[in-house]
Steps between C-alpha positions, in 0.01 A plus 500: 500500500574188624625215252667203739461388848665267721297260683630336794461299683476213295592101558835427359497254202161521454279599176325768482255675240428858448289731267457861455213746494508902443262731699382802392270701724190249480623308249720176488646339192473108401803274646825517360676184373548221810874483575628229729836566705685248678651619799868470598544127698554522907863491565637110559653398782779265495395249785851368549886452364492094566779474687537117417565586139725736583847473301796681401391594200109502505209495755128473436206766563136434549222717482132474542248553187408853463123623326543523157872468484595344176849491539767652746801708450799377653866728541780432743744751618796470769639814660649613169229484300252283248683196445569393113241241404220600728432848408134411371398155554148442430406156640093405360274431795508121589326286801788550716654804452804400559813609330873395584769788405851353382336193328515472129468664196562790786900597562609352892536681745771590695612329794453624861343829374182690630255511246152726524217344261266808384156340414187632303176374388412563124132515335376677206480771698819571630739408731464504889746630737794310588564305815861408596686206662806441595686182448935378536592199280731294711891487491733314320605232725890594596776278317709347721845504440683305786530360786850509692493245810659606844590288830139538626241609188573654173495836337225520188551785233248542218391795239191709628180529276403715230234786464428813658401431800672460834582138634491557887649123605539190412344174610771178503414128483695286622452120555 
């Protein structure tokens, strides 16, 4: 005898209502109780890492609306792992969707270092699955140390950036 089914498929964040009824033979019972379920919201996904608002310790996400998504679950994790501070950060749905990782109360984060955002849509009922995207805040800028002058030019030292990932060159000004 069967006492569940799964019915599929349905419309993600959408409300449905259901009600029961036992057959016997000929015969068939009143309704049950009406139950309505909220499905599980579509999973988001993150339109683009703003590359204007880009820094070295923060950049900003944007997502469009999702049905029935009342708020979204943020985390962000580097090669390591989850990173301290945004393990489980549940931002409410807003107009813009838009959320900027590294700003305040949040911790910074690191300089020059590849972050992956992991982002889910939350209703009553459920979460979605997650989308990823991948974002790197920007270097520290190097510190420069000297500059020794020769007969024709001079030779510049300075201290290379911070963070985990790799600088490949340098870019020098001079005027």
């Amino acid at each position: 005898l069967i006492d569940s089914v799964i019915v599929t498929p349905m419309i993600a964040g959408t409300a449905y209502k259901y009600r029961v009824r036992a057959v016997s033979g000929a015969n068939v019972s009143p309704n049950s109780n009406e139950i309505t379920v909220l499905t599980v919201p579509q999973q988001p996904l993150i339109d683009y890492i703003d590359d204007a608002i880009v820094t070295v310790s923060s950049f900003l996400i944007e997502w469009p609306d999702v049905l029935s998504a009342t708020s979204y679950d943020i985390q962000l994790s580097t090669t390591v792992g989850l990173v301290t501070g945004y393990t489980a950060l549940n931002v409410l749905a807003n107009a813009s969707n838009t959320f900027t990782l590294g700003a305040m109360p949040n911790p910074p984060l690191q300089p020059n270092t590849m972050y992956t955002v992991h982002l889910k849509a939350v209703n009553a009922g459920g979460k979605s699955t997650e989308t990823t995207a991948v974002a790197t805040t920007l270097p520290t800028p190097p510190t420069a140390i000297t500059a020794n002058p020769t007969n024709n030019g001079f030779a510049l030292n300075w201290t290379a950036p911070t963070g985990d990932g790799v600088i490949d060159n340098y870019k020098i000004d001079i005027s």
